[in-house]
Short mmCIF file of C-alpha atoms in Angstrom, two decimals:
data_model
loop_
_atom_site.label_atom_id
_atom_site.label_comp_id
_atom_site.label_asym_id
_atom_site.label_seq_id
_atom_site.Cartn_x
_atom_site.Cartn_y
_atom_site.Cartn_z
CA UNK A 1 68.75 114.11 138.00
CA UNK A 2 70.74 115.31 135.06
CA UNK A 3 68.87 113.15 132.58
CA UNK A 4 65.74 114.44 133.90
CA UNK A 5 67.10 117.94 133.54
CA UNK A 6 67.92 117.35 129.85
CA UNK A 7 64.70 115.72 129.18
CA UNK A 8 62.83 118.82 130.15
CA UNK A 9 65.15 121.42 128.53
CA UNK A 10 64.63 119.67 124.95
CA UNK A 11 60.96 120.55 124.62
CA UNK A 12 61.65 124.13 126.24
CA UNK A 13 64.22 124.60 123.45
CA UNK A 14 61.85 123.43 120.71
CA UNK A 15 59.50 125.92 122.19
CA UNK A 16 61.45 128.86 122.18
CA UNK A 17 62.49 127.92 118.52
CA UNK A 18 59.10 127.93 117.27
CA UNK A 19 58.58 131.43 118.70
CA UNK A 20 61.62 132.68 116.72
CA UNK A 21 60.44 130.81 113.54
CA UNK A 22 56.87 132.58 113.93
CA UNK A 23 58.58 136.02 114.20
CA UNK A 24 59.50 135.72 110.55
CA UNK A 25 55.79 135.00 109.44
CA UNK A 26 54.41 137.65 111.73
CA UNK A 27 52.80 140.68 109.66
CA UNK A 28 51.44 143.86 111.39
CA UNK A 29 47.93 144.39 110.67
CA UNK A 30 46.04 147.64 110.97
CA UNK A 31 42.55 147.14 112.56
CA UNK A 32 39.41 148.66 111.10
CA UNK A 33 36.23 148.76 112.78
CA UNK A 34 33.07 150.17 111.24
CA UNK A 35 30.28 150.99 114.00
CA UNK A 36 26.60 151.75 112.82
CA UNK A 37 23.81 152.81 114.78
CA UNK A 38 20.42 153.00 113.48
CA UNK A 39 17.53 154.70 115.58
CA UNK A 40 13.92 155.43 115.58
CA UNK A 41 11.81 157.58 117.92
CA UNK A 42 8.15 158.59 117.86
CA UNK A 43 7.13 161.83 119.78
CA UNK A 44 3.74 162.70 120.50
CA UNK A 45 2.72 165.92 122.60
CA UNK A 46 -0.38 167.97 123.78
CA UNK A 47 -1.05 171.16 125.54
CA UNK A 48 -3.13 174.19 125.49
CA UNK A 49 -0.93 177.11 125.57
CA UNK A 50 0.33 177.36 121.84
CA UNK A 51 2.44 180.64 121.33
CA UNK A 52 1.17 180.55 117.61
CA UNK A 53 -2.02 181.70 118.66
CA UNK A 54 -0.77 183.97 121.74
CA UNK A 55 -0.48 181.36 124.57
CA UNK A 56 -3.74 179.75 124.20
CA UNK A 57 -4.95 176.74 121.66
CA UNK A 58 -3.84 173.24 120.90
CA UNK A 59 -0.18 172.22 121.08
CA UNK A 60 -0.77 168.93 119.47
CA UNK A 61 2.44 167.72 117.56
CA UNK A 62 3.68 164.51 116.63
CA UNK A 63 7.40 163.79 115.17
CA UNK A 64 8.84 160.65 113.49
CA UNK A 65 12.49 160.38 113.72
CA UNK A 66 14.78 158.44 111.84
CA UNK A 67 18.58 158.31 111.72
CA UNK A 68 21.94 156.70 111.41
CA UNK A 69 25.27 157.28 112.88
CA UNK A 70 28.43 155.68 111.27
CA UNK A 71 31.95 155.34 112.96
CA UNK A 72 34.79 154.06 110.87
CA UNK A 73 37.94 153.51 112.93
CA UNK A 74 41.20 152.68 111.33
CA UNK A 75 44.21 151.62 113.07
CA UNK A 76 42.64 152.68 116.75
CA UNK A 77 43.65 156.31 116.09
CA UNK A 78 41.57 157.74 113.11
CA UNK A 79 37.63 157.87 113.36
CA UNK A 80 35.57 159.10 110.47
CA UNK A 81 32.12 160.22 111.54
CA UNK A 82 28.76 160.53 109.49
CA UNK A 83 25.47 161.18 111.40
CA UNK A 84 22.14 162.05 109.83
CA UNK A 85 18.71 162.17 110.95
CA UNK A 86 15.03 163.16 109.63
CA UNK A 87 12.07 164.60 111.59
CA UNK A 88 8.86 164.42 110.14
CA UNK A 89 6.71 166.91 112.02
CA UNK A 90 3.06 167.18 112.09
CA UNK A 91 1.73 170.14 114.29
CA UNK A 92 -1.91 171.49 114.88
CA UNK A 93 -0.62 174.60 116.45
CA UNK A 94 1.93 175.59 113.49
CA UNK A 95 -1.11 174.69 111.20
CA UNK A 96 -2.77 177.94 112.74
CA UNK A 97 -0.02 179.96 111.14
CA UNK A 98 -2.78 180.67 108.18
CA UNK A 99 -5.70 179.62 110.18
CA UNK A 100 -6.35 176.98 107.33
CA UNK A 101 -6.84 173.52 108.84
CA UNK A 102 -4.72 170.94 107.14
CA UNK A 103 -2.82 173.47 104.99
CA UNK A 104 0.87 173.38 104.04
CA UNK A 105 1.85 174.73 107.30
CA UNK A 106 0.64 171.61 109.08
CA UNK A 107 3.40 169.18 108.31
CA UNK A 108 7.34 169.94 107.91
CA UNK A 109 10.35 167.89 107.58
CA UNK A 110 13.67 168.66 109.20
CA UNK A 111 17.08 167.08 107.87
CA UNK A 112 20.21 167.27 110.00
CA UNK A 113 23.82 165.93 108.90
CA UNK A 114 27.00 165.85 110.56
CA UNK A 115 30.41 164.86 108.94
CA UNK A 116 33.68 164.64 111.18
CA UNK A 117 36.93 163.37 111.99
CA UNK A 118 38.77 162.44 115.31
CA UNK A 119 42.24 161.63 116.02
CA UNK A 120 43.42 159.72 118.97
CA UNK A 121 46.96 159.68 119.69
CA UNK A 122 48.54 156.08 120.64
CA UNK A 123 51.47 157.58 122.35
CA UNK A 124 50.05 160.47 124.14
CA UNK A 125 46.61 160.75 126.02
CA UNK A 126 45.38 163.28 123.52
CA UNK A 127 42.23 163.46 121.25
CA UNK A 128 41.18 165.97 118.77
CA UNK A 129 38.16 166.18 116.55
CA UNK A 130 36.10 168.18 114.28
CA UNK A 131 32.80 168.27 112.83
CA UNK A 132 30.66 169.95 110.16
CA UNK A 133 26.98 170.24 111.04
CA UNK A 134 24.28 171.08 108.66
CA UNK A 135 20.35 171.44 109.18
CA UNK A 136 17.48 171.95 106.86
CA UNK A 137 13.94 172.82 107.42
CA UNK A 138 11.45 174.90 105.37
CA UNK A 139 12.07 178.04 107.25
CA UNK A 140 15.45 177.23 108.63
CA UNK A 141 18.99 176.35 107.25
CA UNK A 142 21.85 175.88 109.59
CA UNK A 143 25.59 175.76 109.05
CA UNK A 144 27.80 174.94 111.92
CA UNK A 145 31.02 173.18 113.13
CA UNK A 146 31.92 171.24 116.37
CA UNK A 147 35.58 171.06 117.57
CA UNK A 148 36.46 169.07 120.49
CA UNK A 149 39.74 168.00 122.25
CA UNK A 150 40.55 166.17 125.35
CA UNK A 151 43.48 164.82 127.76
CA UNK A 152 43.53 161.63 129.83
CA UNK A 153 45.81 161.07 132.63
CA UNK A 154 48.50 158.13 132.28
CA UNK A 155 46.17 155.99 134.63
CA UNK A 156 43.06 156.85 133.13
CA UNK A 157 41.36 158.25 136.16
CA UNK A 158 41.19 161.80 135.00
CA UNK A 159 39.92 163.40 131.82
CA UNK A 160 39.78 167.15 130.83
CA UNK A 161 37.92 168.12 127.70
CA UNK A 162 36.87 171.37 125.82
CA UNK A 163 34.60 171.78 123.16
CA UNK A 164 33.22 174.67 120.88
CA UNK A 165 30.07 174.38 118.72
CA UNK A 166 28.91 177.12 116.30
CA UNK A 167 25.80 177.70 114.31
CA UNK A 168 25.20 180.16 111.65
CA UNK A 169 21.39 180.14 110.95
CA UNK A 170 18.98 181.66 108.31
CA UNK A 171 15.65 181.74 109.38
CA UNK A 172 14.05 182.40 106.07
CA UNK A 173 11.31 180.50 104.31
CA UNK A 174 11.24 179.31 100.70
CA UNK A 175 13.40 176.56 100.34
CA UNK A 176 10.98 173.69 100.01
CA UNK A 177 8.52 176.13 98.03
CA UNK A 178 8.18 175.98 94.06
CA UNK A 179 6.78 179.55 93.97
CA UNK A 180 9.62 180.89 95.61
CA UNK A 181 12.03 179.09 93.38
CA UNK A 182 13.34 176.93 96.07
CA UNK A 183 15.22 179.76 97.45
CA UNK A 184 14.77 181.41 101.16
CA UNK A 185 12.98 184.81 100.47
CA UNK A 186 10.98 185.66 103.52
CA UNK A 187 10.46 185.22 106.97
CA UNK A 188 7.15 183.53 107.79
CA UNK A 189 4.70 185.65 109.81
CA UNK A 190 1.08 184.79 111.01
CA UNK A 191 -1.22 185.18 107.97
CA UNK A 192 -2.91 188.56 109.00
CA UNK A 193 0.51 190.20 109.79
CA UNK A 194 2.07 189.83 106.54
CA UNK A 195 1.41 193.58 105.49
CA UNK A 196 4.83 194.60 106.86
CA UNK A 197 8.37 193.26 107.66
CA UNK A 198 8.45 193.01 111.39
CA UNK A 199 12.36 192.15 111.51
CA UNK A 200 15.12 193.80 109.49
CA UNK A 201 17.32 190.67 110.31
CA UNK A 202 17.03 187.09 109.52
CA UNK A 203 20.05 185.50 110.86
CA UNK A 204 20.99 183.66 114.24
CA UNK A 205 24.39 182.99 115.43
CA UNK A 206 25.12 180.62 118.47
CA UNK A 207 28.36 179.99 119.94
CA UNK A 208 28.69 177.13 122.70
CA UNK A 209 31.79 176.52 124.88
CA UNK A 210 31.89 173.53 127.10
CA UNK A 211 34.62 172.61 129.64
CA UNK A 212 34.21 169.17 131.27
CA UNK A 213 36.48 167.29 133.96
CA UNK A 214 35.96 163.71 134.64
CA UNK A 215 37.42 162.11 137.97
CA UNK A 216 37.42 158.48 139.00
CA UNK A 217 36.89 158.55 142.85
CA UNK A 218 37.46 155.10 143.51
CA UNK A 219 36.86 151.65 141.85
CA UNK A 220 32.82 151.94 141.91
CA UNK A 221 32.26 155.81 141.57
CA UNK A 222 33.13 158.26 139.00
CA UNK A 223 32.08 161.92 138.81
CA UNK A 224 31.94 164.57 136.03
CA UNK A 225 31.61 168.31 136.20
CA UNK A 226 30.74 170.53 132.91
CA UNK A 227 30.58 174.33 132.63
CA UNK A 228 29.05 175.73 129.49
CA UNK A 229 28.92 179.28 128.20
CA UNK A 230 26.42 179.91 125.46
CA UNK A 231 25.96 183.00 123.48
CA UNK A 232 23.37 183.61 121.00
CA UNK A 233 22.81 186.63 118.73
CA UNK A 234 20.55 187.92 116.06
CA UNK A 235 16.90 187.14 115.44
CA UNK A 236 15.99 185.09 118.41
CA UNK A 237 12.28 185.48 118.13
CA UNK A 238 9.93 182.88 116.58
CA UNK A 239 8.51 184.85 113.78
CA UNK A 240 5.17 183.08 113.61
CA UNK A 241 4.16 183.53 117.39
CA UNK A 242 1.62 186.05 117.96
CA UNK A 243 1.34 188.56 120.89
CA UNK A 244 -2.29 189.74 122.18
CA UNK A 245 -2.18 192.91 124.61
CA UNK A 246 -4.42 193.78 127.64
CA UNK A 247 -4.50 197.46 126.84
CA UNK A 248 -5.13 197.16 122.77
CA UNK A 249 -6.84 195.29 120.14
CA UNK A 250 -3.77 194.94 118.03
CA UNK A 251 -1.82 191.84 117.34
CA UNK A 252 1.93 191.68 116.73
CA UNK A 253 4.68 189.32 116.34
CA UNK A 254 6.98 188.12 119.30
CA UNK A 255 9.76 190.19 119.97
CA UNK A 256 12.67 189.09 122.04
CA UNK A 257 16.14 190.85 122.66
CA UNK A 258 18.86 190.17 119.99
CA UNK A 259 21.27 188.66 122.46
CA UNK A 260 21.03 185.70 124.98
CA UNK A 261 23.76 184.78 127.30
CA UNK A 262 23.58 181.39 128.87
CA UNK A 263 25.32 179.72 131.70
CA UNK A 264 24.66 175.76 132.55
CA UNK A 265 26.79 174.08 135.09
CA UNK A 266 26.33 170.43 135.70
CA UNK A 267 27.67 167.68 138.21
CA UNK A 268 27.30 163.87 137.41
CA UNK A 269 28.04 160.94 139.75
CA UNK A 270 27.90 157.37 138.39
CA UNK A 271 28.51 154.50 140.99
CA UNK A 272 28.06 150.69 141.18
CA UNK A 273 26.00 150.23 144.28
CA UNK A 274 26.19 146.45 144.06
CA UNK A 275 27.68 144.20 141.42
CA UNK A 276 24.55 144.37 139.23
CA UNK A 277 23.17 147.84 140.14
CA UNK A 278 24.31 151.17 138.90
CA UNK A 279 23.13 154.68 140.23
CA UNK A 280 23.56 157.59 138.04
CA UNK A 281 22.62 161.08 139.61
CA UNK A 282 22.74 164.26 137.55
CA UNK A 283 22.32 168.07 138.79
CA UNK A 284 22.16 170.88 136.45
CA UNK A 285 21.88 174.78 137.42
CA UNK A 286 21.05 177.00 134.64
CA UNK A 287 20.85 180.81 134.35
CA UNK A 288 20.73 183.47 131.58
CA UNK A 289 19.98 187.05 130.91
CA UNK A 290 16.31 186.43 129.95
CA UNK A 291 15.79 185.95 133.56
CA UNK A 292 15.42 182.14 133.54
CA UNK A 293 16.75 180.26 136.44
CA UNK A 294 16.66 176.50 136.23
CA UNK A 295 17.42 173.20 138.32
CA UNK A 296 17.36 169.75 137.08
CA UNK A 297 17.62 166.75 139.18
CA UNK A 298 17.99 163.49 137.33
CA UNK A 299 18.39 159.61 138.31
CA UNK A 300 19.07 156.88 136.19
CA UNK A 301 19.53 153.32 137.58
CA UNK A 302 20.67 150.66 135.16
CA UNK A 303 19.89 147.02 136.69
CA UNK A 304 21.74 144.34 135.11
CA UNK A 305 19.75 141.31 134.98
CA UNK A 306 22.52 139.22 133.62
CA UNK A 307 25.40 139.93 131.07
CA UNK A 308 23.03 140.27 128.27
CA UNK A 309 19.97 142.25 129.56
CA UNK A 310 20.05 145.61 131.41
CA UNK A 311 16.70 147.55 132.57
CA UNK A 312 17.14 151.44 132.78
CA UNK A 313 14.54 153.15 134.91
CA UNK A 314 15.02 156.84 135.08
CA UNK A 315 13.28 159.72 136.72
CA UNK A 316 14.01 163.56 136.07
CA UNK A 317 12.68 166.61 137.73
CA UNK A 318 12.78 170.18 136.39
CA UNK A 319 12.34 173.63 137.96
CA UNK A 320 12.33 176.95 135.95
CA UNK A 321 11.32 180.56 136.85
CA UNK A 322 9.78 182.84 134.15
CA UNK A 323 11.57 184.97 131.68
CA UNK A 324 11.25 188.67 132.29
CA UNK A 325 9.50 188.87 128.71
CA UNK A 326 7.00 186.43 129.33
CA UNK A 327 3.35 187.08 130.04
CA UNK A 328 0.27 184.94 129.24
CA UNK A 329 -2.46 185.61 126.55
CA UNK A 330 -3.51 189.30 126.61
CA UNK A 331 -1.54 190.31 129.61
CA UNK A 332 1.27 192.24 127.88
CA UNK A 333 1.12 195.96 127.50
CA UNK A 334 1.51 197.48 124.24
CA UNK A 335 4.24 199.67 125.83
CA UNK A 336 6.67 196.71 126.63
CA UNK A 337 9.76 196.68 124.50
CA UNK A 338 9.96 192.75 124.35
CA UNK A 339 7.23 190.16 124.66
CA UNK A 340 6.43 186.55 124.37
CA UNK A 341 3.75 184.31 125.14
CA UNK A 342 5.70 181.23 124.78
CA UNK A 343 4.88 178.71 127.64
CA UNK A 344 8.47 177.21 126.88
CA UNK A 345 9.77 180.49 128.70
CA UNK A 346 7.29 180.57 131.72
CA UNK A 347 7.45 179.36 135.04
CA UNK A 348 6.77 175.63 135.50
CA UNK A 349 8.19 172.53 136.80
CA UNK A 350 8.27 169.34 134.52
CA UNK A 351 8.60 165.66 135.18
CA UNK A 352 10.06 162.84 133.10
CA UNK A 353 10.13 159.32 133.76
CA UNK A 354 10.14 156.01 131.84
CA UNK A 355 12.03 152.63 131.34
CA UNK A 356 14.48 151.43 128.84
CA UNK A 357 15.43 147.88 128.18
CA UNK A 358 18.70 147.05 126.53
CA UNK A 359 19.87 143.49 124.96
CA UNK A 360 23.57 143.12 124.39
CA UNK A 361 24.00 139.89 122.66
CA UNK A 362 27.75 140.83 121.43
CA UNK A 363 27.39 138.08 118.88
CA UNK A 364 28.60 137.41 115.38
CA UNK A 365 26.30 137.02 112.33
CA UNK A 366 27.60 133.35 111.68
CA UNK A 367 31.24 133.39 110.12
CA UNK A 368 30.99 136.88 109.05
CA UNK A 369 32.88 139.90 110.58
CA UNK A 370 29.72 141.70 111.52
CA UNK A 371 28.57 141.60 114.92
CA UNK A 372 25.25 142.40 116.67
CA UNK A 373 26.10 144.62 119.53
CA UNK A 374 23.16 146.28 120.93
CA UNK A 375 19.55 146.71 120.78
CA UNK A 376 17.58 149.08 123.24
CA UNK A 377 14.15 150.02 123.79
CA UNK A 378 12.98 153.15 125.52
CA UNK A 379 9.86 154.95 126.65
CA UNK A 380 9.61 158.08 128.56
CA UNK A 381 6.52 160.17 129.66
CA UNK A 382 7.22 163.81 130.00
CA UNK A 383 4.65 166.08 131.96
CA UNK A 384 4.85 169.95 132.57
CA UNK A 385 2.81 171.75 135.35
CA UNK A 386 1.33 174.05 132.50
CA UNK A 387 -0.40 170.93 131.37
CA UNK A 388 1.83 169.92 128.35
CA UNK A 389 2.54 166.23 128.15
CA UNK A 390 4.33 164.20 125.78
CA UNK A 391 5.11 160.40 125.01
CA UNK A 392 8.28 159.44 123.41
CA UNK A 393 9.26 155.88 122.41
CA UNK A 394 12.73 155.20 121.02
CA UNK A 395 14.60 152.15 119.37
CA UNK A 396 18.23 152.06 118.70
CA UNK A 397 20.13 149.14 117.00
CA UNK A 398 23.85 148.97 117.04
CA UNK A 399 25.99 146.60 114.71
CA UNK A 400 29.61 146.52 113.94
CA UNK A 401 32.24 145.20 111.46
CA UNK A 402 35.74 144.13 112.48
CA UNK B 1 19.96 185.59 145.44
CA UNK B 2 20.46 183.55 148.50
CA UNK B 3 19.34 180.47 146.93
CA UNK B 4 21.76 181.01 144.06
CA UNK B 5 24.87 181.41 146.30
CA UNK B 6 23.86 178.37 148.24
CA UNK B 7 23.69 176.32 145.11
CA UNK B 8 27.07 177.54 144.16
CA UNK B 9 28.62 177.01 147.45
CA UNK B 10 27.30 173.46 147.70
CA UNK B 11 28.50 172.71 144.06
CA UNK B 12 31.99 173.78 145.20
CA UNK B 13 32.19 171.99 148.46
CA UNK B 14 30.88 168.88 146.64
CA UNK B 15 33.95 169.27 144.06
CA UNK B 16 36.44 169.82 146.94
CA UNK B 17 35.29 166.93 149.08
CA UNK B 18 35.38 164.46 146.14
CA UNK B 19 38.71 165.63 144.92
CA UNK B 20 40.24 165.06 148.43
CA UNK B 21 38.77 161.75 148.71
CA UNK B 22 40.04 160.30 145.40
CA UNK B 23 41.77 157.06 145.51
CA UNK B 24 44.26 155.72 142.91
CA UNK B 25 42.72 153.09 140.67
CA UNK B 26 45.19 150.61 138.81
CA UNK B 27 44.11 149.42 135.49
CA UNK B 28 43.39 145.87 136.69
CA UNK B 29 40.93 147.52 139.23
CA UNK B 30 38.78 149.24 136.46
CA UNK B 31 36.30 146.47 135.71
CA UNK B 32 33.62 148.39 137.25
CA UNK B 33 34.55 151.94 135.82
CA UNK B 34 35.02 150.61 132.42
CA UNK B 35 31.33 148.99 132.47
CA UNK B 36 29.55 150.52 129.27
CA UNK B 37 26.65 151.75 131.64
CA UNK B 38 29.25 153.85 133.92
CA UNK B 39 30.01 155.99 130.87
CA UNK B 40 29.02 159.80 131.17
CA UNK B 41 27.08 161.03 128.11
CA UNK B 42 24.08 160.00 126.21
CA UNK B 43 23.32 157.38 123.66
CA UNK B 44 21.43 158.09 120.40
CA UNK B 45 18.39 156.16 122.10
CA UNK B 46 17.97 159.27 124.39
CA UNK B 47 18.47 161.85 121.46
CA UNK B 48 14.51 162.49 121.20
CA UNK B 49 14.25 163.18 124.93
CA UNK B 50 17.32 165.62 124.84
CA UNK B 51 15.90 167.40 121.99
CA UNK B 52 12.36 167.73 123.54
CA UNK B 53 14.04 169.24 126.78
CA UNK B 54 16.04 171.50 124.68
CA UNK B 55 12.81 172.96 122.87
CA UNK B 56 10.36 172.69 125.30
CA UNK B 57 12.45 174.21 128.15
CA UNK B 58 14.12 177.49 128.82
CA UNK B 59 17.39 175.90 129.97
CA UNK B 60 20.09 174.31 127.73
CA UNK B 61 22.21 171.31 129.06
CA UNK B 62 26.09 171.42 129.39
CA UNK B 63 27.31 170.28 125.90
CA UNK B 64 24.14 169.08 124.68
CA UNK B 65 22.53 172.39 123.56
CA UNK B 66 20.82 172.95 120.20
CA UNK B 67 22.00 170.62 117.48
CA UNK B 68 22.07 171.55 113.86
CA UNK B 69 19.45 174.10 113.72
CA UNK B 70 15.77 173.04 113.46
CA UNK B 71 12.27 174.34 114.54
CA UNK B 72 13.32 178.08 114.62
CA UNK B 73 12.62 177.99 118.25
CA UNK B 74 15.38 179.56 120.26
#
């Protein structure tokens, strides 16, 4: 019996000795992860209530969208963020700004860039980040920033977050025009209304505050509440939208109040219904001082076919009341102080439905440190009761380097 | 007016009921909660849909409002 004990003890002693020996060879290594997302989307819409021509006329428009998101995380705490995308926009309605078919106003390009940094503490459940935002279009320059912070409970079941996003926009045109010296010089009005300056301001300011709370209800169910407050000030009209009156033959430019206060409130519930089926329900309530009250109901239901393939069917219903300042073509009075015939601010319901497909191989490229994480293809059909409809198809590719 | 009051009350009730019924979830029980498809928020694959909704509708979503400018619309 004693012999058996010693026979067992010897290999145990060797085992612990090897552990002690390895300590002297141990080197702490900081982990670095580079995460890259590349995406492409195509959007095509059509309708018959263009605000450029006073609430009637084609709204045919197509957008090709290309973009990349980079996230470099070092030591699991520091994340450097770079995001960019380009929209190439072709619009038949915007072509009617000067009533010249296939003129320079038919196509436009929009560039957006975001550069940021996020810090996540290892010792406390605290996270903070900031991002600079830039947007550029022929008739638009936007500079902005986004700051966010969040704190998570020790058992990871609760999270409280707060973010602030501000934009400072210049709505003048001329940046892509050689005749203007590639400088913003003027607001763009409909061609027949350029005999005067309709607005003496050209800037718009947007301040967006959001408070979020996430709570795990049980092992299968999680919920999130979000409360937002958005204040916009400055030139809120779209300067190339026309207004026609019922009691006058004159044509003017759209005119909206100089401040808009918006309040969105949302709740989301995500739940595993079975081991491979998730139900994600979402409700948003919105109101603002333009008189718009809106409700959104959305459901997305990921179905995991296996650990690599997932289907994402979804459906969204949206309902909004009209703005105080909206009237259709030739229904405004010349005595109104504010007026718009933009059907985006009218009363309507909208439906969006579609299907996404996700492939998650989570596999490495040979012996390299690169891994192929995810490819997602998504199609959505959008339809409004005032007869605007749109098709969207998106492709996302995600790779990472460890 | 009554509809608005009803919506606000319903949201508050849902919030209270869920908070009261919350269970403590231990780290080793978080397999479902940590699933990638259980995360809140949107992936880049939905970015075009979110932009469309922001431009073509009067409402703005929480935390997903206007991104870096563009389009001069609202």
